[in-house]
Amino acid sequence: MIFAVMGRHPVIFGRFSALLASASLASSHAFLQASHPSPRSKCSAVLNQSRDGSSSTTSERVTLEKIAGTLREGGYKKVLVVAGAGVSCSAGIPDFRTPGSGLYDNLHKYDLPYPEAIFDVDFYRQNPMPFVTLSKEIWPGVNYRCVLRLQEVCSCYGAGNSCLHCQTQNIDGLEAVSGVSPESLVECHGHFRSASCINCGMNHEADDCKRSMLGKGAAPSCGSCGALVKPDIVFFGEVMPNRFSELVHFDVASSDLVFVLGTSLMVAPVASVPDWVKSDVHRILMNREMVGSFHGRKPTDVFMEGECDASVRKLCQLVGWEDELDQIYLDTRSK
């Protein structure tokens, strides 16, 4: 089993998969081996390649223009996307950690022992009301329209380029709405489309959970054991979805281009995924600031500073996909 973890050490801290994380490469590797041993040899081989550079054949620094040209020619065969909360900002959804505007900076009214407690399953068990109140603001479709051009990224899977998977840390459902296929989508931190008991795991109707939290202002109770029910978003300390655990090793071993979008890389294990790819894999970070191992600026890395939408548009302009991008955006707005 793989758990959502906060911070830079493999300690099963408090809960929620707060969309963003990064244990060090070595500690995350050890954590994965301990908690999910069956594919150990696969992950170990990939990580060893990343560490010793044995698979690297490139010393010349890659450029954005070079990556755009390879995309245009269909040269990338396995494109992996790792998306964080920053990709949703243009839809009016705050990210988690931006000082001043981030969600964690605006939770004072809930009188929490620490900001992440609102997504801590043990805290929820004792006091569900802070999350119940917050759910009225963050439940998909309540206070925002899902019109984000998130499949701007999908435009990068044009002719000849194959989307391996979009591993999203987000719980807002924008990827599904904007056209990422179920086969390509890995919702690493769950979603609001289903609900379950935090004790016995019994499934409950998401609509019933929504009516209770948004309509009655109360956490629903399990009809089987009487414990609390919540949406199936991953709280800190809960087990990651099976789909993530089943696909992550294949993804990092197979990818030849990685997009990292809108994440501060602060919550393991998802945020360590970009570090687990082979050392010759091209990586593009589209973010407001440099984060994680991108600080080292390997020759295979490109950093596009700024808002995700603007960066994706610039890339699509270079590749020659801007018309397709605009059409996708229009199609999404009409839904």
GROMACS .gro file of C-alpha atoms in nm:
model
  335
    1MET     CA    1   0.000   0.000   0.000
    2ILE     CA    2   0.115   0.354  -0.073
    3PHE     CA    3   0.004   0.634   0.156
    4ALA     CA    4  -0.028   1.008   0.113
    5VAL     CA    5   0.252   1.173   0.308
    6MET     CA    6   0.329   1.532   0.402
    7GLY     CA    7   0.677   1.677   0.408
    8ARG     CA    8   1.020   1.562   0.306
    9HIS     CA    9   1.051   1.241   0.508
   10PRO     CA   10   0.866   0.910   0.464
   11VAL     CA   11   0.660   0.944   0.780
   12ILE     CA   12   0.288   0.870   0.761
   13PHE     CA   13   0.185   1.209   0.892
   14GLY     CA   14  -0.166   1.332   0.927
   15ARG     CA   15  -0.382   1.292   0.623
   16PHE     CA   16  -0.498   1.386   0.283
   17SER     CA   17  -0.320   1.373  -0.037
   18ALA     CA   18  -0.283   1.749  -0.029
   19LEU     CA   19  -0.180   1.761  -0.382
   20LEU     CA   20   0.182   1.830  -0.381
   21ALA     CA   21   0.479   1.663  -0.221
   22SER     CA   22   0.831   1.563  -0.227
   23ALA     CA   23   1.029   1.336  -0.007
   24SER     CA   24   1.391   1.319  -0.112
   25LEU     CA   25   1.456   1.068  -0.389
   26ALA     CA   26   1.628   0.826  -0.157
   27SER     CA   27   1.372   0.845   0.123
   28SER     CA   28   1.078   0.819  -0.116
   29HIS     CA   29   1.239   0.515  -0.278
   30ALA     CA   30   1.279   0.351   0.061
   31PHE     CA   31   0.918   0.437   0.149
   32LEU     CA   32   0.783   0.287  -0.170
   33GLN     CA   33   0.989  -0.029  -0.122
   34ALA     CA   34   0.862  -0.072   0.231
   35SER     CA   35   0.498   0.000   0.158
   36HIS     CA   36   0.458  -0.152  -0.190
   37PRO     CA   37   0.721  -0.426  -0.227
   38SER     CA   38   0.582  -0.635  -0.513
   39PRO     CA   39   0.718  -0.419  -0.798
   40ARG     CA   40   1.034  -0.332  -0.605
   41SER     CA   41   1.277  -0.445  -0.871
   42LYS     CA   42   1.110  -0.228  -1.136
   43CYS     CA   43   1.122   0.086  -0.928
   44SER     CA   44   1.476   0.014  -0.813
   45ALA     CA   45   1.601  -0.024  -1.168
   46VAL     CA   46   1.445   0.305  -1.272
   47LEU     CA   47   1.580   0.492  -0.971
   48ASN     CA   48   1.927   0.349  -1.015
   49GLN     CA   49   1.930   0.472  -1.372
   50SER     CA   50   1.832   0.817  -1.251
   51ARG     CA   51   2.105   0.823  -0.988
   52ASP     CA   52   2.403   0.696  -1.178
   53GLY     CA   53   2.311   0.840  -1.516
   54SER     CA   54   2.382   0.511  -1.690
   55SER     CA   55   2.088   0.556  -1.923
   56SER     CA   56   2.175   0.915  -2.010
   57THR     CA   57   2.304   0.978  -2.357
   58THR     CA   58   2.261   1.356  -2.357
   59SER     CA   59   2.497   1.617  -2.213
   60GLU     CA   60   2.384   1.905  -2.435
   61ARG     CA   61   2.122   2.123  -2.268
   62VAL     CA   62   1.777   2.077  -2.416
   63THR     CA   63   1.576   2.386  -2.510
   64LEU     CA   64   1.205   2.459  -2.528
   65GLU     CA   65   1.238   2.504  -2.904
   66LYS     CA   66   1.399   2.162  -2.940
   67ILE     CA   67   1.122   1.996  -2.740
   68ALA     CA   68   0.859   2.179  -2.945
   69GLY     CA   69   1.020   2.056  -3.266
   70THR     CA   70   1.026   1.698  -3.144
   71LEU     CA   71   0.659   1.723  -3.046
   72ARG     CA   72   0.576   1.862  -3.390
   73GLU     CA   73   0.751   1.570  -3.557
   74GLY     CA   74   0.587   1.310  -3.330
   75GLY     CA   75   0.920   1.216  -3.178
   76TYR     CA   76   0.791   1.157  -2.826
   77LYS     CA   77   0.610   0.826  -2.784
   78LYS     CA   78   0.525   0.822  -2.412
   79VAL     CA   79   0.427   1.159  -2.266
   80LEU     CA   80   0.364   1.174  -1.891
   81VAL     CA   81   0.189   1.467  -1.720
   82VAL     CA   82   0.209   1.540  -1.347
   83ALA     CA   83  -0.042   1.815  -1.262
   84GLY     CA   84  -0.096   2.011  -0.943
   85ALA     CA   85  -0.333   2.275  -0.811
   86GLY     CA   86  -0.172   2.555  -1.012
   87VAL     CA   87  -0.337   2.435  -1.332
   88SER     CA   88  -0.680   2.514  -1.184
   89CYS     CA   89  -0.616   2.873  -1.080
   90SER     CA   90  -0.757   3.023  -1.400
   91ALA     CA   91  -1.088   2.849  -1.322
   92GLY     CA   92  -1.109   3.046  -0.998
   93ILE     CA   93  -0.989   2.764  -0.775
   94PRO     CA   94  -0.712   2.864  -0.531
   95ASP     CA   95  -0.402   2.652  -0.501
   96PHE     CA   96  -0.289   2.532  -0.162
   97ARG     CA   97   0.037   2.703  -0.073
   98THR     CA   98   0.068   3.041  -0.245
   99PRO     CA   99   0.124   3.295   0.036
  100GLY     CA  100  -0.181   3.514   0.084
  101SER     CA  101  -0.414   3.354  -0.171
  102GLY     CA  102  -0.354   2.982  -0.116
  103LEU     CA  103  -0.611   2.768   0.061
  104TYR     CA  104  -0.386   2.692   0.357
  105ASP     CA  105  -0.339   3.067   0.421
  106ASN     CA  106  -0.712   3.124   0.446
  107LEU     CA  107  -0.833   2.869   0.699
  108HIS     CA  108  -0.810   3.085   1.013
  109LYS     CA  109  -1.187   3.079   1.067
  110TYR     CA  110  -1.175   2.703   1.124
  111ASP     CA  111  -0.942   2.729   1.428
  112LEU     CA  112  -0.732   2.435   1.315
  113PRO     CA  113  -0.426   2.305   1.504
  114TYR     CA  114  -0.239   2.325   1.170
  115PRO     CA  115  -0.370   2.401   0.819
  116GLU     CA  116  -0.339   2.049   0.680
  117ALA     CA  117  -0.560   1.917   0.962
  118ILE     CA  118  -0.865   2.001   0.752
  119PHE     CA  119  -0.759   1.713   0.527
  120ASP     CA  120  -0.645   1.484   0.810
  121VAL     CA  121  -0.858   1.170   0.848
  122ASP     CA  122  -0.789   1.143   1.223
  123PHE     CA  123  -0.889   1.505   1.273
  124TYR     CA  124  -1.199   1.451   1.058
  125ARG     CA  125  -1.292   1.154   1.275
  126GLN     CA  126  -1.288   1.379   1.582
  127ASN     CA  127  -1.419   1.701   1.425
  128PRO     CA  128  -1.563   1.679   1.073
  129MET     CA  129  -1.720   2.026   1.070
  130PRO     CA  130  -1.423   2.223   0.931
  131PHE     CA  131  -1.413   1.999   0.622
  132VAL     CA  132  -1.792   1.993   0.595
  133THR     CA  133  -1.793   2.373   0.589
  134LEU     CA  134  -1.504   2.391   0.344
  135SER     CA  135  -1.673   2.138   0.116
  136LYS     CA  136  -1.933   2.402   0.030
  137GLU     CA  137  -1.654   2.604  -0.129
  138ILE     CA  138  -1.454   2.331  -0.300
  139TRP     CA  139  -1.715   2.075  -0.411
  140PRO     CA  140  -1.680   2.054  -0.792
  141GLY     CA  141  -1.941   2.250  -0.983
  142VAL     CA  142  -2.070   2.450  -0.687
  143ASN     CA  143  -1.871   2.774  -0.701
  144TYR     CA  144  -1.691   2.747  -1.031
  145ARG     CA  145  -1.744   2.624  -1.383
  146CYS     CA  146  -1.511   2.357  -1.514
  147VAL     CA  147  -1.393   2.551  -1.816
  148LEU     CA  148  -1.019   2.537  -1.765
  149ARG     CA  149  -0.815   2.452  -2.074
  150LEU     CA  150  -0.652   2.167  -1.894
  151GLN     CA  151  -0.644   1.954  -2.200
  152GLU     CA  152  -0.419   2.220  -2.339
  153VAL     CA  153  -0.182   1.955  -2.222
  154CYS     CA  154  -0.368   1.697  -2.425
  155SER     CA  155  -0.296   1.906  -2.730
  156CYS     CA  156   0.062   1.807  -2.673
  157TYR     CA  157  -0.037   1.452  -2.755
  158GLY     CA  158  -0.103   1.539  -3.119
  159ALA     CA  159  -0.024   1.323  -3.417
  160GLY     CA  160   0.258   1.085  -3.340
  161ASN     CA  161   0.274   1.167  -2.968
  162SER     CA  162   0.113   0.932  -2.721
  163CYS     CA  163  -0.025   1.032  -2.382
  164LEU     CA  164   0.102   0.778  -2.135
  165HIS     CA  165  -0.099   0.911  -1.841
  166CYS     CA  166  -0.202   1.237  -1.680
  167GLN     CA  167  -0.126   1.190  -1.312
  168THR     CA  168  -0.321   1.466  -1.143
  169GLN     CA  169  -0.293   1.555  -0.779
  170ASN     CA  170  -0.612   1.761  -0.808
  171ILE     CA  171  -0.956   1.674  -0.673
  172ASP     CA  172  -1.152   1.933  -0.871
  173GLY     CA  173  -1.240   1.704  -1.162
  174LEU     CA  174  -1.128   1.950  -1.430
  175GLU     CA  175  -0.920   1.696  -1.617
  176ALA     CA  176  -1.218   1.469  -1.679
  177VAL     CA  177  -1.442   1.761  -1.778
  178SER     CA  178  -1.184   1.906  -2.014
  179GLY     CA  179  -1.148   1.589  -2.214
  180VAL     CA  180  -0.873   1.375  -2.066
  181SER     CA  181  -0.989   1.020  -2.134
  182PRO     CA  182  -1.051   0.780  -1.843
  183GLU     CA  183  -0.779   0.555  -1.983
  184SER     CA  184  -0.523   0.836  -1.967
  185LEU     CA  185  -0.632   0.989  -1.637
  186VAL     CA  186  -0.489   0.888  -1.299
  187GLU     CA  187  -0.660   1.080  -1.018
  188CYS     CA  188  -0.390   1.022  -0.761
  189HIS     CA  189  -0.573   1.189  -0.478
  190GLY     CA  190  -0.923   1.070  -0.555
  191HIS     CA  191  -1.237   1.263  -0.645
  192PHE     CA  192  -1.583   1.368  -0.528
  193ARG     CA  193  -1.773   1.133  -0.760
  194SER     CA  194  -1.803   0.864  -0.494
  195ALA     CA  195  -1.800   0.843  -0.114
  196SER     CA  196  -1.724   0.584   0.151
  197CYS     CA  197  -1.708   0.520   0.523
  198ILE     CA  198  -1.377   0.611   0.688
  199ASN     CA  199  -1.405   0.308   0.916
  200CYS     CA  200  -1.547   0.006   0.731
  201GLY     CA  201  -1.500   0.136   0.377
  202MET     CA  202  -1.862   0.077   0.276
  203ASN     CA  203  -1.952   0.263  -0.043
  204HIS     CA  204  -2.209   0.541  -0.027
  205GLU     CA  205  -2.378   0.752  -0.291
  206ALA     CA  206  -2.184   1.069  -0.363
  207ASP     CA  207  -2.510   1.263  -0.408
  208ASP     CA  208  -2.624   1.162  -0.060
  209CYS     CA  209  -2.293   1.277   0.083
  210LYS     CA  210  -2.321   1.605  -0.106
  211ARG     CA  211  -2.677   1.668   0.015
  212SER     CA  212  -2.575   1.606   0.374
  213MET     CA  213  -2.266   1.827   0.369
  214LEU     CA  214  -2.389   2.107   0.145
  215GLY     CA  215  -2.759   2.097   0.228
  216LYS     CA  216  -2.769   2.001   0.595
  217GLY     CA  217  -2.420   2.111   0.695
  218ALA     CA  218  -2.346   1.774   0.854
  219ALA     CA  219  -2.114   1.483   0.790
  220PRO     CA  220  -2.315   1.175   0.685
  221SER     CA  221  -2.299   0.854   0.887
  222CYS     CA  222  -2.241   0.504   0.760
  223GLY     CA  223  -2.551   0.286   0.744
  224SER     CA  224  -2.342  -0.017   0.829
  225CYS     CA  225  -2.115   0.078   1.120
  226GLY     CA  226  -2.228   0.430   1.212
  227ALA     CA  227  -1.890   0.593   1.148
  228LEU     CA  228  -1.844   0.906   0.939
  229VAL     CA  229  -1.862   0.911   0.559
  230LYS     CA  230  -1.666   1.145   0.333
  231PRO     CA  231  -1.603   1.189  -0.039
  232ASP     CA  232  -1.338   0.959  -0.184
  233ILE     CA  233  -1.064   1.220  -0.188
  234VAL     CA  234  -0.745   1.095  -0.026
  235PHE     CA  235  -0.679   1.251   0.313
  236PHE     CA  236  -0.331   1.251   0.466
  237GLY     CA  237  -0.242   0.903   0.582
  238GLU     CA  238  -0.501   0.723   0.372
  239VAL     CA  239  -0.402   0.466   0.115
  240MET     CA  240  -0.341   0.595  -0.236
  241PRO     CA  241  -0.584   0.469  -0.504
  242ASN     CA  242  -0.495   0.133  -0.654
  243ARG     CA  243  -0.476   0.284  -1.001
  244PHE     CA  244  -0.183   0.504  -0.899
  245SER     CA  245  -0.001   0.217  -0.730
  246GLU     CA  246  -0.054  -0.011  -1.029
  247LEU     CA  247   0.065   0.236  -1.293
  248VAL     CA  248   0.337   0.449  -1.137
  249HIS     CA  249   0.625   0.206  -1.197
  250PHE     CA  250   0.532   0.152  -1.560
  251ASP     CA  251   0.490   0.526  -1.614
  252VAL     CA  252   0.829   0.627  -1.482
  253ALA     CA  253   1.002   0.345  -1.670
  254SER     CA  254   0.831   0.418  -2.003
  255SER     CA  255   0.806   0.796  -2.034
  256ASP     CA  256   1.029   0.994  -2.269
  257LEU     CA  257   0.882   1.339  -2.193
  258VAL     CA  258   0.743   1.464  -1.862
  259PHE     CA  259   0.533   1.777  -1.807
  260VAL     CA  260   0.516   1.902  -1.448
  261LEU     CA  261   0.248   2.170  -1.412
  262GLY     CA  262   0.141   2.393  -1.127
  263THR     CA  263   0.276   2.212  -0.823
  264SER     CA  264   0.497   2.313  -0.532
  265LEU     CA  265   0.611   1.952  -0.487
  266MET     CA  266   0.538   1.925  -0.117
  267VAL     CA  267   0.350   1.594  -0.060
  268ALA     CA  268   0.480   1.245  -0.129
  269PRO     CA  269   0.463   1.021  -0.318
  270VAL     CA  270   0.323   1.183  -0.634
  271ALA     CA  271   0.557   1.479  -0.641
  272SER     CA  272   0.858   1.248  -0.651
  273VAL     CA  273   0.740   1.089  -0.975
  274PRO     CA  274   0.938   1.337  -1.191
  275ASP     CA  275   1.254   1.230  -1.008
  276TRP     CA  276   1.198   0.863  -1.077
  277VAL     CA  277   1.213   0.883  -1.457
  278LYS     CA  278   1.532   0.789  -1.639
  279SER     CA  279   1.802   1.052  -1.643
  280ASP     CA  280   1.783   1.117  -2.018
  281VAL     CA  281   1.409   1.192  -2.014
  282HIS     CA  282   1.318   1.551  -2.103
  283ARG     CA  283   1.125   1.731  -1.828
  284ILE     CA  284   0.934   2.060  -1.857
  285LEU     CA  285   0.830   2.247  -1.543
  286MET     CA  286   0.548   2.499  -1.598
  287ASN     CA  287   0.512   2.677  -1.266
  288ARG     CA  288   0.524   3.013  -1.089
  289GLU     CA  289   0.852   2.919  -0.927
  290MET     CA  290   1.129   2.664  -0.942
  291VAL     CA  291   1.055   2.363  -0.722
  292GLY     CA  292   1.192   2.026  -0.623
  293SER     CA  293   1.481   1.873  -0.814
  294PHE     CA  294   1.434   2.126  -1.093
  295HIS     CA  295   1.652   2.354  -0.882
  296GLY     CA  296   1.942   2.147  -1.008
  297ARG     CA  297   1.855   2.225  -1.372
  298LYS     CA  298   1.979   1.910  -1.537
  299PRO     CA  299   2.061   1.943  -1.909
  300THR     CA  300   1.735   1.760  -1.981
  301ASP     CA  301   1.520   2.013  -1.790
  302VAL     CA  302   1.331   2.320  -1.914
  303PHE     CA  303   1.168   2.569  -1.676
  304MET     CA  304   0.882   2.788  -1.799
  305GLU     CA  305   0.815   3.044  -1.527
  306GLY     CA  306   0.465   3.186  -1.493
  307GLU     CA  307   0.100   3.080  -1.511
  308CYS     CA  308   0.030   2.736  -1.657
  309ASP     CA  309  -0.217   2.863  -1.919
  310ALA     CA  310   0.033   3.112  -2.060
  311SER     CA  311   0.312   2.855  -2.067
  312VAL     CA  312   0.102   2.593  -2.243
  313ARG     CA  313  -0.012   2.849  -2.500
  314LYS     CA  314   0.348   2.947  -2.569
  315LEU     CA  315   0.444   2.583  -2.619
  316CYS     CA  316   0.148   2.524  -2.848
  317GLN     CA  317   0.244   2.830  -3.052
  318LEU     CA  318   0.593   2.688  -3.098
  319VAL     CA  319   0.460   2.347  -3.197
  320GLY     CA  320   0.189   2.489  -3.425
  321TRP     CA  321  -0.109   2.370  -3.224
  322GLU     CA  322  -0.261   2.701  -3.116
  323ASP     CA  323  -0.569   2.667  -3.337
  324GLU     CA  324  -0.637   2.321  -3.193
  325LEU     CA  325  -0.586   2.459  -2.844
  326ASP     CA  326  -0.843   2.736  -2.900
  327GLN     CA  327  -1.094   2.488  -3.041
  328ILE     CA  328  -1.054   2.258  -2.743
  329TYR     CA  329  -1.111   2.555  -2.513
  330LEU     CA  330  -1.429   2.653  -2.696
  331ASP     CA  331  -1.556   2.295  -2.688
  332THR     CA  332  -1.495   2.274  -2.315
  333ARG     CA  333  -1.675   2.603  -2.241
  334SER     CA  334  -1.983   2.473  -2.423
  335LYS     CA  335  -2.022   2.176  -2.188
   0.00000   0.00000   0.00000
